[in-house]
Every structure is written in structure tokens, then in C-alpha cells.
Amino acid sequence: MSEELTPENPEAPEGDEPIKQRKNGLYPGVSDELAENMKSGWADTELHDLRPIAQAAETAARRAALSARFPGERIVVPAGNLKTRSNDTEYAFRASVEYAYLTGNQTEDGVLVLEPVSDGHRETIYLLPRSDRENGEFWLSGDGELWVGRRHSLAEAEKLHGIPAADVRDLADRLRESTGPVRVVRGYDAGIEAALTDKVTAERDDELKTFLSEARIVKDAFEVGELQKAVDSTVRGFEDVVKVLDKAEATSERYIEGTFFLRARVEGNDIGYGSICAAGPHACTLHWVRNDGPVRSGDLLLLDAGVETHTYYTADVTRTLPVNGVYSEIQRKIYDAVYEAQEAGIAAVQPGAKYRDFHDASQRVLAEKLVEWGLVEGPVERVLELGLQRRWTLHGTGHMLGMDVHDCAVARTESYVDGTLEPGMVLTVEPGLYFQADDLTVPEEYRGIGVRIEDDILVTEDGNRNMSSALPRQADEVEAWMARLKG
């Protein structure tokens, strides 16, 4: 990685901060001749034929709904800032979900502001403009264009997003001088929050974040299309993994993680969450993301992974696969029980059904199996009432899915888990059974086996659609699928 030049710039325009100097940089300064040379001789690269982003109509409708919900109030929604990984390197930036949902923009330091006017709100998207060539920022600053790439100009941003754009560097001062009620989405931009510290209340801000979370519960057609793209790429990622299981056996779970990540980066923005590549007893750890264990023939591989699209929509799919391509008798017994529970859960996903119905349906099947196997004393109603099955089922059977893998997380309980399913909702159905390696309450043959099957389900007008149905689920079909992929 190259080292920034970044010397102090004593001739920066009045009011501008000097360009930060690296302590141990190899260049002590910039000659007047070089500084002057770097100002000129550059072609005009302004982009004039830009078309609006694909979701421009949807983001406009979302902002209109937000405006209608909070008339007469200033609304501030930041994208967030870069976060330091170590010293002077940063994590890859991902804009806040609220900001990306309302604008489609994904650049750091951006802020959407809705200013109240007589007939609603005036919208402005505040962004960093292209880096300055007059003061040398574009080549001297570590944030300059020659270091991190070209930013869109403000005029280009207006064309792309359909929102008037302004320089974000002036925004904090504007907000300090503002009057009237203000709401801000907290947790992303400390500078913006500090500028509003005496103007906002936690209660108002919580209401704003809750509204934006609940707005995403029912997906529009664009969102459903993006989620299907994410799922389709995820299916291909699972196929990639099956084809290289022999290499994973020779190395570790990391080979599986890296294989899926390649598909996510080639076809999407990233992985939607840390991939769970859990072989053997690691499958009993629900969020096993260390992925540093062995992959052994005869064990199961629980792969829980999802591709995130360039618009931030993520899939969330799990399959539990026999590493050698064939389930053992006890593995199949446990797998079939989970499959039956998932079938019951998916069947319960219907418009007008209670959100909890799919969870209850899956848990009932698993409780019945545990009683049948003699692992817990019945009757089943007693087991469910006391939650005794949870020793081995552990988690809820699903969640909303969208721009976050656990989407709509701060929605009101009455709108989410106590709510009713509607067409356009997308959720996961993912029952599991996990028999810990040290669980002395189950026969030894069960210990160290973990099985989860997860699919992404769209609620439709007349039922549901399994968006991830291209990946086989039934045990015989899984074995046949793996045999084909392995050739």
C-alpha cells in the first residue's frame, strides 16, 4: 500500500484546514513549482449524460412518506463516516441503511436533510464535492481523488439521485443555526449529532428510527427484485463451495469462507453478514464465524451465508451438507426432522397469518421429534408451554430480511412479531436442532451434530414463494445435487 504524501499546506485558502502531514512521510514539502504544475493540464471529466439510479422513483416515494409522517419538522439522516481499522487504514464503508433506503446514495459523510416548508419539505443531499485541485487536496490528501478515486460532482449527484446537492462541509454550521423541531438518525455521524445536541430529543429521534424501520417491513417491487438477485448469487456461491469441498478438507473452514466471499464480491457488493462455515461440532455454535476449524469427511457442514447486492439487499440461506456427500443414518434422522419442521413453517407463511405462526408450527414439529426420541418428557403441549425444546432448538425460527440481514430490527413489537403477514414481506424460515458435543442428556451418537435449514420466503397475495428454492432441501435431493456438482 502506497504511503501518502500529505505535507502541510501553508497556502491553503483562509478557513480551510491544512492538509494533514504523515509524521514519517518521505517528502518534507512541496515546492511552489510542483504545486503550480499540479494545478493545470487536467482534462474536464465532468459526466454529462448520467441517468437516474434504478430505484430513483422508489426512493422519492419513500422520502414523500417520511415527509408526510413528520410535517413541520427538520429531518436529518446521515450516511455515516469512515471507521478506523488500525492507525491510518479504514474499514470498507457501508452507508447507514436509513440513508441508503431514502437516497440510494452510498458515499461516506453524506447527509440527507428535509427542511420543512409550507407544503411539505425541501430535500437536500449534502455530500463531499470532488476534491479540490486548486489547493492540492486531490493529490496531497489521503482522501483525495488520486488516492481513493473520483467522487461524483454535486451536479452529477443531483442527476443520479434526483435530489438537490450541496457541500456537506457547510452543513454542521447550518444545523447549529437552525430553529424549530429537529429529528436525527443517531449513531452514524458524531459531528452532525454534536451540531444538533441542543435541538433534538431521544424520544423524537427514536420515533424517526422506528418509522424508517417499519417502512421497510413491506418491500416494494424493486426491493423484491434485488433480494431475488441476492438469493440467486447466493445459490451460485453454495454451488461453488460444494465443488471445492476436497480443498476445504485439505485446509480448513477458511477455504469455504473464501470461496463464497469470491462469489459475493464478483456478483455483489459484499457478503451480507459474516459467513458461518461450521463443520462438525462447530455447527452447534449458532454464529460460528471464526471459520478456522477442520473440515472432515463424515461430518456435516453447516453453511449459513448470503450475498449482498450493490444496492445493499442481502440473502440469508443455510444448508447443512454432508462433507462426503452422503448423510449417515443419525445425521439423516436429525436432518429429516429439521426438514419436516421447516416444511411446516413455510406452509404457515400466508397473508393474514400471524407473524408468529411459522415459528410455532416449526417448533411444534421439533418438540414432537424430541419427545418421540425420548430426549424430553412429553406431552408435547407441556414441552412447548415450558419451552423445554429450546435446549436443542435455541433460536427463533426466522426474521425479516432486507437491507439488513435482521431487517426492521427497531420496529414496534406490535408491527413485527405480534403483527400480521402481508404480501411483500420477506422473511426467513430457519428451524434447527443442535446437540452440543458436551451434552450428556442425549445419546453419544447425537453429540456434536447441528442442523439448520434456512430459506428466504416472500409473502404473496395467495400464499408464499420460496425465493431460494433453487437450492435443494430434501436429503436425497441434496445428495444427488452434491454428486452432480462434484462430477
Short mmCIF file of C-alpha atoms in Angstrom, two decimals:
data_model
loop_
_atom_site.label_atom_id
_atom_site.label_comp_id
_atom_site.label_asym_id
_atom_site.label_seq_id
_atom_site.Cartn_x
_atom_site.Cartn_y
_atom_site.Cartn_z
CA MET A 1 0.00 0.00 0.00
CA SER A 2 1.48 3.34 -1.04
CA GLU A 3 2.32 5.99 1.51
CA GLU A 4 0.52 9.33 1.28
CA LEU A 5 2.49 12.48 0.57
CA THR A 6 0.30 14.75 2.74
CA PRO A 7 2.68 17.57 3.71
CA GLU A 8 1.33 20.62 5.46
CA ASN A 9 -0.10 23.12 3.03
CA PRO A 10 0.76 26.60 4.31
CA GLU A 11 -1.00 28.25 1.38
CA ALA A 12 -4.43 26.67 1.95
CA PRO A 13 -7.25 29.16 1.45
CA GLU A 14 -8.25 31.03 4.59
CA GLY A 15 -10.63 28.95 6.69
CA ASP A 16 -9.56 25.64 5.13
CA GLU A 17 -7.84 23.14 7.37
CA PRO A 18 -4.26 22.37 6.31
CA ILE A 19 -3.80 19.02 4.62
CA LYS A 20 -2.65 16.54 7.24
CA GLN A 21 1.00 15.52 7.13
CA ARG A 22 2.15 11.97 7.75
CA LYS A 23 4.74 12.06 10.53
CA ASN A 24 7.26 9.88 8.74
CA GLY A 25 6.48 10.78 5.15
CA LEU A 26 9.44 10.72 2.76
CA TYR A 27 8.70 14.11 1.20
CA PRO A 28 9.29 17.06 3.54
CA GLY A 29 7.26 19.51 1.48
CA VAL A 30 6.02 20.65 -1.90
CA SER A 31 7.89 23.18 -3.99
CA ASP A 32 5.99 26.15 -5.36
CA GLU A 33 6.83 24.95 -8.85
CA LEU A 34 5.39 21.48 -8.28
CA ALA A 35 2.28 22.87 -6.59
CA GLU A 36 1.66 25.18 -9.54
CA ASN A 37 2.35 22.39 -12.03
CA MET A 38 -0.23 20.11 -10.41
CA LYS A 39 -3.00 22.69 -10.75
CA SER A 40 -3.21 22.59 -14.53
CA GLY A 41 -3.10 20.27 -17.51
CA TRP A 42 -6.05 18.10 -16.49
CA ALA A 43 -8.92 17.18 -18.81
CA ASP A 44 -12.51 18.02 -17.93
CA THR A 45 -14.04 14.76 -16.67
CA GLU A 46 -17.50 16.02 -15.70
CA LEU A 47 -20.11 13.39 -16.59
CA HIS A 48 -22.98 14.97 -18.54
CA ASP A 49 -25.09 12.03 -19.73
CA LEU A 50 -25.95 10.44 -16.38
CA ARG A 51 -29.35 8.85 -15.87
CA PRO A 52 -31.13 8.47 -12.52
CA ILE A 53 -30.32 5.40 -10.45
CA ALA A 54 -32.64 2.42 -10.93
CA GLN A 55 -34.52 3.00 -7.67
CA ALA A 56 -34.91 6.79 -8.00
CA ALA A 57 -38.71 6.61 -8.19
CA GLU A 58 -38.84 4.34 -5.13
CA THR A 59 -36.52 6.49 -3.04
CA ALA A 60 -38.58 9.58 -3.92
CA ALA A 61 -41.75 7.83 -2.74
CA ARG A 62 -40.03 6.82 0.50
CA ARG A 63 -38.98 10.42 1.18
CA ALA A 64 -42.52 11.60 0.45
CA ALA A 65 -43.87 9.15 3.04
CA LEU A 66 -41.29 10.37 5.55
CA SER A 67 -42.24 13.99 4.87
CA ALA A 68 -45.93 13.22 5.38
CA ARG A 69 -45.23 11.48 8.67
CA PHE A 70 -43.32 14.39 10.25
CA PRO A 71 -44.76 17.68 8.88
CA GLY A 72 -43.18 20.89 10.05
CA GLU A 73 -40.05 19.20 11.40
CA ARG A 74 -36.48 19.20 10.12
CA ILE A 75 -35.29 15.64 9.44
CA VAL A 76 -31.59 14.75 9.30
CA VAL A 77 -30.41 11.33 8.08
CA PRO A 78 -26.61 10.79 7.92
CA ALA A 79 -24.79 8.16 5.88
CA GLY A 80 -22.02 7.87 8.45
CA ASN A 81 -18.25 8.26 8.39
CA LEU A 82 -15.30 6.02 7.73
CA LYS A 83 -14.25 3.93 10.73
CA THR A 84 -10.60 3.32 11.54
CA ARG A 85 -9.45 -0.29 11.41
CA SER A 86 -5.94 0.45 12.63
CA ASN A 87 -3.73 3.55 12.52
CA ASP A 88 -4.50 5.12 9.14
CA THR A 89 -6.42 2.31 7.45
CA GLU A 90 -10.21 2.21 7.46
CA TYR A 91 -12.87 -0.42 7.18
CA ALA A 92 -14.71 -0.57 3.88
CA PHE A 93 -17.54 1.95 4.11
CA ARG A 94 -21.20 0.96 4.11
CA ALA A 95 -23.73 3.77 4.33
CA SER A 96 -26.40 3.62 7.00
CA VAL A 97 -29.44 1.64 5.94
CA GLU A 98 -31.78 4.58 6.63
CA TYR A 99 -29.75 6.91 4.40
CA ALA A 100 -29.31 4.40 1.56
CA TYR A 101 -33.00 3.46 1.71
CA LEU A 102 -34.07 7.09 1.31
CA THR A 103 -31.49 8.23 -1.26
CA GLY A 104 -29.79 5.29 -2.99
CA ASN A 105 -26.51 7.09 -2.31
CA GLN A 106 -23.69 5.16 -0.64
CA THR A 107 -20.87 7.66 -0.07
CA GLU A 108 -19.33 8.43 3.30
CA ASP A 109 -20.13 11.69 5.09
CA GLY A 110 -23.35 12.20 3.13
CA VAL A 111 -26.39 13.62 4.91
CA LEU A 112 -30.00 13.86 3.74
CA VAL A 113 -31.84 16.87 5.15
CA LEU A 114 -35.56 17.54 4.80
CA GLU A 115 -36.29 21.19 5.60
CA PRO A 116 -39.93 21.96 6.50
CA VAL A 117 -41.78 24.25 4.10
CA SER A 118 -45.44 25.20 3.74
CA ASP A 119 -46.36 22.23 1.55
CA GLY A 120 -44.08 19.55 2.98
CA HIS A 121 -40.29 19.53 2.92
CA ARG A 122 -37.45 20.78 0.77
CA GLU A 123 -34.95 17.97 0.19
CA THR A 124 -31.17 18.40 0.01
CA ILE A 125 -28.48 15.76 -0.10
CA TYR A 126 -25.25 17.08 1.42
CA LEU A 127 -22.12 15.44 0.01
CA LEU A 128 -18.41 15.96 -0.30
CA PRO A 129 -17.75 17.60 -3.65
CA ARG A 130 -14.94 16.47 -5.90
CA SER A 131 -11.55 17.03 -4.29
CA ASP A 132 -10.04 20.46 -4.85
CA ARG A 133 -7.32 20.85 -7.49
CA GLU A 134 -6.55 24.44 -6.59
CA ASN A 135 -5.25 23.71 -3.07
CA GLY A 136 -3.72 20.33 -3.97
CA GLU A 137 -6.19 18.24 -1.98
CA PHE A 138 -6.78 15.91 -4.92
CA TRP A 139 -3.21 14.59 -4.84
CA LEU A 140 -1.86 15.53 -1.40
CA SER A 141 -4.68 14.42 0.90
CA GLY A 142 -5.18 10.79 1.78
CA ASP A 143 -8.85 11.39 0.98
CA GLY A 144 -8.02 12.97 -2.35
CA GLU A 145 -9.08 11.74 -5.75
CA LEU A 146 -5.71 10.31 -6.77
CA TRP A 147 -5.60 8.24 -3.56
CA VAL A 148 -9.11 6.88 -3.16
CA GLY A 149 -10.78 7.52 -6.52
CA ARG A 150 -13.03 10.05 -8.11
CA ARG A 151 -16.16 11.26 -6.32
CA HIS A 152 -19.21 12.41 -8.20
CA SER A 153 -19.54 16.16 -8.51
CA LEU A 154 -22.55 17.73 -6.81
CA ALA A 155 -24.16 18.28 -10.22
CA GLU A 156 -23.66 14.63 -11.09
CA ALA A 157 -25.12 13.55 -7.76
CA GLU A 158 -28.24 15.62 -8.42
CA LYS A 159 -28.79 13.85 -11.73
CA LEU A 160 -28.25 10.40 -10.23
CA HIS A 161 -30.41 10.73 -7.15
CA GLY A 162 -32.97 13.35 -8.15
CA ILE A 163 -32.21 15.47 -5.08
CA PRO A 164 -30.58 18.93 -4.99
CA ALA A 165 -27.00 18.53 -3.73
CA ALA A 166 -24.85 20.83 -1.60
CA ASP A 167 -21.44 20.78 0.10
CA VAL A 168 -21.64 18.82 3.34
CA ARG A 169 -18.70 20.74 4.83
CA ASP A 170 -21.04 23.69 5.45
CA LEU A 171 -23.83 21.63 6.98
CA ALA A 172 -22.82 21.48 10.65
CA ASP A 173 -22.77 25.28 10.88
CA ARG A 174 -26.18 25.49 9.18
CA LEU A 175 -27.65 22.99 11.59
CA ARG A 176 -26.28 24.85 14.62
CA GLU A 177 -28.12 27.95 13.46
CA SER A 178 -31.37 26.16 12.66
CA THR A 179 -34.54 26.62 14.67
CA GLY A 180 -37.65 24.55 15.19
CA PRO A 181 -38.10 20.84 15.95
CA VAL A 182 -35.44 18.51 14.57
CA ARG A 183 -35.15 14.75 14.31
CA VAL A 184 -31.87 12.96 13.50
CA VAL A 185 -30.99 9.32 12.94
CA ARG A 186 -28.38 8.77 15.62
CA GLY A 187 -25.33 6.56 15.78
CA TYR A 188 -23.71 7.33 12.43
CA ASP A 189 -22.21 10.82 12.43
CA ALA A 190 -20.96 12.29 15.71
CA GLY A 191 -20.25 15.70 14.14
CA ILE A 192 -23.80 16.12 12.89
CA GLU A 193 -25.20 14.98 16.23
CA ALA A 194 -22.99 17.47 18.08
CA ALA A 195 -24.29 20.29 15.89
CA LEU A 196 -27.84 19.36 16.91
CA THR A 197 -27.19 18.50 20.54
CA ASP A 198 -29.44 21.23 21.96
CA LYS A 199 -32.20 20.80 19.36
CA VAL A 200 -33.09 17.09 19.44
CA THR A 201 -34.59 14.69 21.93
CA ALA A 202 -34.04 10.98 22.29
CA GLU A 203 -37.79 10.39 22.11
CA ARG A 204 -38.22 12.21 18.79
CA ASP A 205 -35.17 10.52 17.32
CA ASP A 206 -36.35 7.07 18.42
CA GLU A 207 -39.69 7.71 16.72
CA LEU A 208 -37.89 8.60 13.49
CA LYS A 209 -35.76 5.47 13.51
CA THR A 210 -38.77 3.30 14.34
CA PHE A 211 -40.74 4.80 11.46
CA LEU A 212 -37.90 4.14 9.00
CA SER A 213 -37.58 0.58 10.28
CA GLU A 214 -41.29 -0.12 9.91
CA ALA A 215 -41.33 1.47 6.44
CA ARG A 216 -39.15 -1.42 5.27
CA ILE A 217 -41.39 -4.22 6.55
CA VAL A 218 -43.30 -4.48 3.26
CA LYS A 219 -40.95 -4.49 0.29
CA ASP A 220 -41.71 -2.73 -2.98
CA ALA A 221 -41.16 -4.39 -6.35
CA PHE A 222 -37.63 -3.01 -6.68
CA GLU A 223 -36.65 -4.44 -3.30
CA VAL A 224 -38.10 -7.86 -4.08
CA GLY A 225 -36.14 -7.89 -7.32
CA GLU A 226 -32.91 -7.00 -5.53
CA LEU A 227 -33.49 -9.68 -2.90
CA GLN A 228 -34.01 -12.25 -5.64
CA LYS A 229 -30.71 -11.17 -7.22
CA ALA A 230 -29.02 -11.65 -3.86
CA VAL A 231 -30.55 -15.10 -3.46
CA ASP A 232 -29.61 -16.18 -6.98
CA SER A 233 -25.98 -15.18 -6.41
CA THR A 234 -26.05 -16.97 -3.06
CA VAL A 235 -27.23 -20.16 -4.74
CA ARG A 236 -24.24 -19.96 -7.07
CA GLY A 237 -21.99 -19.36 -4.07
CA PHE A 238 -23.25 -22.55 -2.42
CA GLU A 239 -22.56 -24.44 -5.63
CA ASP A 240 -19.04 -23.04 -5.66
CA VAL A 241 -18.46 -24.37 -2.15
CA VAL A 242 -19.66 -27.88 -2.92
CA LYS A 243 -17.25 -28.05 -5.86
CA VAL A 244 -14.22 -27.36 -3.64
CA LEU A 245 -15.03 -29.36 -0.53
CA ASP A 246 -11.99 -31.54 -1.20
CA LYS A 247 -9.78 -28.44 -0.96
CA ALA A 248 -11.54 -27.41 2.24
CA GLU A 249 -10.77 -30.85 3.69
CA ALA A 250 -7.12 -30.27 2.87
CA THR A 251 -7.12 -26.84 4.55
CA SER A 252 -9.92 -25.60 6.82
CA GLU A 253 -13.29 -23.86 7.01
CA ARG A 254 -11.46 -20.76 5.77
CA TYR A 255 -11.40 -22.24 2.26
CA ILE A 256 -15.19 -22.38 2.30
CA GLU A 257 -15.40 -18.82 3.62
CA GLY A 258 -13.05 -17.53 0.93
CA THR A 259 -14.81 -19.42 -1.85
CA PHE A 260 -18.19 -17.93 -1.00
CA PHE A 261 -16.69 -14.48 -0.50
CA LEU A 262 -15.31 -14.54 -4.04
CA ARG A 263 -18.80 -15.02 -5.45
CA ALA A 264 -20.16 -12.24 -3.21
CA ARG A 265 -17.53 -9.75 -4.34
CA VAL A 266 -17.73 -10.67 -8.03
CA GLU A 267 -21.52 -10.51 -8.29
CA GLY A 268 -22.45 -8.18 -5.44
CA ASN A 269 -21.18 -5.55 -3.05
CA ASP A 270 -20.05 -7.91 -0.30
CA ILE A 271 -21.31 -10.64 1.96
CA GLY A 272 -24.42 -9.54 3.83
CA TYR A 273 -23.02 -10.76 7.16
CA GLY A 274 -20.14 -12.85 8.41
CA SER A 275 -20.37 -16.25 6.71
CA ILE A 276 -20.93 -19.18 9.07
CA CYS A 277 -18.86 -22.07 7.70
CA ALA A 278 -19.31 -24.51 10.55
CA ALA A 279 -18.05 -28.06 10.12
CA GLY A 280 -18.52 -30.88 12.61
CA PRO A 281 -19.39 -29.75 16.14
CA HIS A 282 -18.90 -26.09 15.18
CA ALA A 283 -22.37 -26.36 13.62
CA CYS A 284 -23.74 -26.28 17.17
CA THR A 285 -22.39 -22.74 17.65
CA LEU A 286 -25.10 -20.56 16.14
CA HIS A 287 -22.87 -17.74 14.90
CA TRP A 288 -19.62 -19.58 14.27
CA VAL A 289 -17.69 -17.04 12.18
CA ARG A 290 -14.12 -17.88 13.21
CA ASN A 291 -14.13 -20.44 10.42
CA ASP A 292 -10.75 -21.82 11.41
CA GLY A 293 -11.65 -25.44 12.11
CA PRO A 294 -11.07 -28.65 10.17
CA VAL A 295 -13.44 -30.00 7.51
CA ARG A 296 -13.63 -33.76 7.80
CA SER A 297 -15.25 -36.43 5.68
CA GLY A 298 -18.13 -37.95 7.61
CA ASP A 299 -19.01 -34.68 9.34
CA LEU A 300 -21.69 -32.18 8.42
CA LEU A 301 -21.01 -28.68 7.13
CA LEU A 302 -23.49 -26.02 8.20
CA LEU A 303 -23.11 -23.15 5.72
CA ASP A 304 -25.10 -20.01 6.54
CA ALA A 305 -24.22 -17.25 4.07
CA GLY A 306 -25.68 -14.53 1.89
CA VAL A 307 -24.57 -12.29 -0.95
CA GLU A 308 -25.33 -8.57 -0.59
CA THR A 309 -26.22 -6.77 -3.82
CA HIS A 310 -24.74 -3.45 -4.91
CA THR A 311 -27.89 -1.82 -3.50
CA TYR A 312 -27.34 -3.42 -0.06
CA TYR A 313 -30.06 -6.11 -0.15
CA THR A 314 -28.88 -9.39 1.32
CA ALA A 315 -29.87 -13.02 1.08
CA ASP A 316 -29.69 -15.29 4.13
CA VAL A 317 -29.62 -19.01 3.30
CA THR A 318 -28.47 -22.06 5.25
CA ARG A 319 -27.85 -25.63 4.15
CA THR A 320 -26.39 -28.43 6.23
CA LEU A 321 -24.40 -30.67 3.90
CA PRO A 322 -22.57 -33.98 4.38
CA VAL A 323 -18.93 -33.26 3.62
CA ASN A 324 -18.52 -36.62 1.87
CA GLY A 325 -21.82 -36.21 0.02
CA VAL A 326 -23.87 -38.80 1.96
CA TYR A 327 -25.72 -38.40 5.28
CA SER A 328 -25.09 -41.04 7.91
CA GLU A 329 -28.12 -42.68 9.49
CA ILE A 330 -28.15 -40.44 12.58
CA GLN A 331 -27.36 -37.33 10.54
CA ARG A 332 -30.27 -38.06 8.22
CA LYS A 333 -32.59 -38.71 11.15
CA ILE A 334 -31.86 -35.28 12.62
CA TYR A 335 -31.81 -33.60 9.20
CA ASP A 336 -35.19 -35.04 8.22
CA ALA A 337 -36.70 -33.76 11.46
CA VAL A 338 -35.49 -30.24 10.74
CA TYR A 339 -36.67 -30.51 7.13
CA GLU A 340 -40.15 -31.54 8.33
CA ALA A 341 -40.19 -28.62 10.76
CA GLN A 342 -39.19 -26.20 8.02
CA GLU A 343 -41.89 -27.54 5.71
CA ALA A 344 -44.46 -26.87 8.42
CA GLY A 345 -43.06 -23.37 8.98
CA ILE A 346 -43.06 -22.43 5.30
CA ALA A 347 -46.65 -23.69 4.92
CA ALA A 348 -47.68 -21.32 7.72
CA VAL A 349 -46.37 -18.25 5.84
CA GLN A 350 -49.60 -16.87 4.37
CA PRO A 351 -51.09 -13.37 4.03
CA GLY A 352 -53.31 -12.72 7.03
CA ALA A 353 -51.50 -15.22 9.23
CA LYS A 354 -49.91 -14.09 12.46
CA TYR A 355 -46.19 -13.48 12.15
CA ARG A 356 -45.54 -15.98 14.95
CA ASP A 357 -47.42 -18.80 13.20
CA PHE A 358 -44.47 -20.11 11.20
CA HIS A 359 -42.30 -20.20 14.31
CA ASP A 360 -44.94 -22.03 16.31
CA ALA A 361 -45.52 -24.57 13.53
CA SER A 362 -41.82 -25.39 13.25
CA GLN A 363 -41.28 -25.59 16.99
CA ARG A 364 -44.19 -27.98 17.39
CA VAL A 365 -42.68 -30.44 14.92
CA LEU A 366 -39.29 -30.28 16.62
CA ALA A 367 -40.86 -30.76 20.07
CA GLU A 368 -42.74 -33.78 18.76
CA LYS A 369 -39.49 -35.30 17.48
CA LEU A 370 -37.67 -34.70 20.75
CA VAL A 371 -40.47 -36.39 22.68
CA GLU A 372 -40.58 -39.26 20.16
CA TRP A 373 -36.83 -39.80 20.53
CA GLY A 374 -37.10 -39.85 24.30
CA LEU A 375 -34.89 -36.80 24.80
CA VAL A 376 -37.53 -34.84 26.70
CA GLU A 377 -40.60 -35.96 28.61
CA GLY A 378 -43.96 -35.19 27.00
CA PRO A 379 -46.65 -34.45 26.35
CA VAL A 380 -45.76 -32.04 23.55
CA GLU A 381 -48.05 -29.29 24.90
CA ARG A 382 -46.12 -29.35 28.17
CA VAL A 383 -42.80 -29.15 26.34
CA LEU A 384 -43.93 -26.15 24.32
CA GLU A 385 -45.53 -24.39 27.28
CA LEU A 386 -42.31 -24.66 29.31
CA GLY A 387 -40.05 -24.12 26.31
CA LEU A 388 -38.12 -27.30 27.07
CA GLN A 389 -37.32 -27.88 23.40
CA ARG A 390 -35.19 -24.76 23.42
CA ARG A 391 -32.24 -26.65 24.92
CA TRP A 392 -31.78 -28.07 21.41
CA THR A 393 -33.62 -25.57 19.14
CA LEU A 394 -32.12 -22.47 20.78
CA HIS A 395 -33.29 -19.66 18.47
CA GLY A 396 -36.36 -18.19 16.86
CA THR A 397 -37.40 -19.73 13.55
CA GLY A 398 -36.89 -16.64 11.39
CA HIS A 399 -36.74 -12.89 10.95
CA MET A 400 -37.42 -10.12 8.46
CA LEU A 401 -34.92 -9.78 5.63
CA GLY A 402 -33.86 -6.81 3.52
CA MET A 403 -31.08 -4.21 3.65
CA ASP A 404 -30.09 -5.69 6.99
CA VAL A 405 -29.90 -9.42 7.45
CA HIS A 406 -32.07 -8.91 10.54
CA ASP A 407 -34.12 -6.20 8.91
CA CYS A 408 -36.59 -3.80 10.55
CA ALA A 409 -34.99 -4.53 13.91
CA VAL A 410 -36.31 -1.48 15.77
CA ALA A 411 -39.88 -1.74 14.52
CA ARG A 412 -42.52 -1.82 17.23
CA THR A 413 -43.31 -5.29 18.53
CA GLU A 414 -46.96 -4.89 17.53
CA SER A 415 -45.85 -4.21 13.94
CA TYR A 416 -43.34 -7.05 13.79
CA VAL A 417 -43.51 -10.24 15.87
CA ASP A 418 -47.04 -9.52 17.09
CA GLY A 419 -48.13 -8.37 13.66
CA THR A 420 -49.83 -9.96 10.66
CA LEU A 421 -48.16 -11.13 7.45
CA GLU A 422 -48.82 -9.05 4.33
CA PRO A 423 -47.90 -9.53 0.67
CA GLY A 424 -44.45 -8.06 0.05
CA MET A 425 -42.93 -9.11 3.36
CA VAL A 426 -39.77 -11.20 3.07
CA LEU A 427 -38.66 -13.36 5.95
CA THR A 428 -36.50 -16.37 6.69
CA VAL A 429 -37.74 -19.73 7.90
CA GLU A 430 -34.83 -21.49 9.59
CA PRO A 431 -35.51 -24.15 12.22
CA GLY A 432 -32.58 -26.04 13.67
CA LEU A 433 -31.55 -28.77 16.08
CA TYR A 434 -28.22 -28.53 17.89
CA PHE A 435 -26.79 -31.27 20.06
CA GLN A 436 -23.73 -29.87 21.80
CA ALA A 437 -20.65 -32.07 21.97
CA ASP A 438 -20.74 -31.93 25.79
CA ASP A 439 -24.49 -32.51 26.24
CA LEU A 440 -24.75 -35.53 28.49
CA THR A 441 -28.57 -35.55 28.34
CA VAL A 442 -28.58 -37.03 24.82
CA PRO A 443 -27.12 -40.30 23.49
CA GLU A 444 -23.49 -40.06 22.39
CA GLU A 445 -24.36 -40.55 18.73
CA TYR A 446 -26.29 -37.24 18.75
CA ARG A 447 -23.49 -35.17 20.25
CA GLY A 448 -21.71 -32.70 18.02
CA ILE A 449 -24.41 -32.71 15.33
CA GLY A 450 -26.01 -29.40 14.38
CA VAL A 451 -28.53 -28.98 11.56
CA ARG A 452 -30.21 -25.83 10.28
CA ILE A 453 -32.12 -25.33 7.02
CA GLU A 454 -32.96 -21.77 6.05
CA ASP A 455 -34.78 -20.25 3.09
CA ASP A 456 -35.90 -16.76 2.15
CA ILE A 457 -39.69 -16.59 1.79
CA LEU A 458 -41.74 -13.88 0.06
CA VAL A 459 -45.33 -13.45 1.21
CA THR A 460 -47.53 -13.30 -1.91
CA GLU A 461 -51.18 -12.46 -2.48
CA ASP A 462 -52.17 -16.13 -2.39
CA GLY A 463 -49.51 -17.73 -0.21
CA ASN A 464 -45.74 -17.57 -0.42
CA ARG A 465 -42.80 -18.05 -2.75
CA ASN A 466 -39.56 -19.68 -1.70
CA MET A 467 -37.01 -17.37 -3.26
CA SER A 468 -34.16 -19.82 -2.58
CA SER A 469 -35.92 -22.94 -3.90
CA ALA A 470 -33.13 -23.47 -6.47
CA LEU A 471 -31.09 -24.99 -3.64
CA PRO A 472 -32.36 -28.49 -2.80
CA ARG A 473 -33.55 -29.15 0.75
CA GLN A 474 -34.77 -32.74 0.95
CA ALA A 475 -31.95 -35.13 1.96
CA ASP A 476 -31.99 -37.34 -1.16
CA GLU A 477 -32.08 -34.27 -3.38
CA VAL A 478 -29.16 -32.71 -1.51
CA GLU A 479 -27.07 -35.84 -2.00
CA ALA A 480 -27.91 -36.03 -5.71
CA TRP A 481 -27.18 -32.31 -6.15
CA MET A 482 -23.80 -32.63 -4.48
CA ALA A 483 -22.92 -35.69 -6.57
CA ARG A 484 -23.69 -33.78 -9.78
CA LEU A 485 -21.60 -30.79 -8.75
CA LYS A 486 -18.67 -32.96 -7.76
CA GLY A 487 -18.87 -34.70 -11.13
#
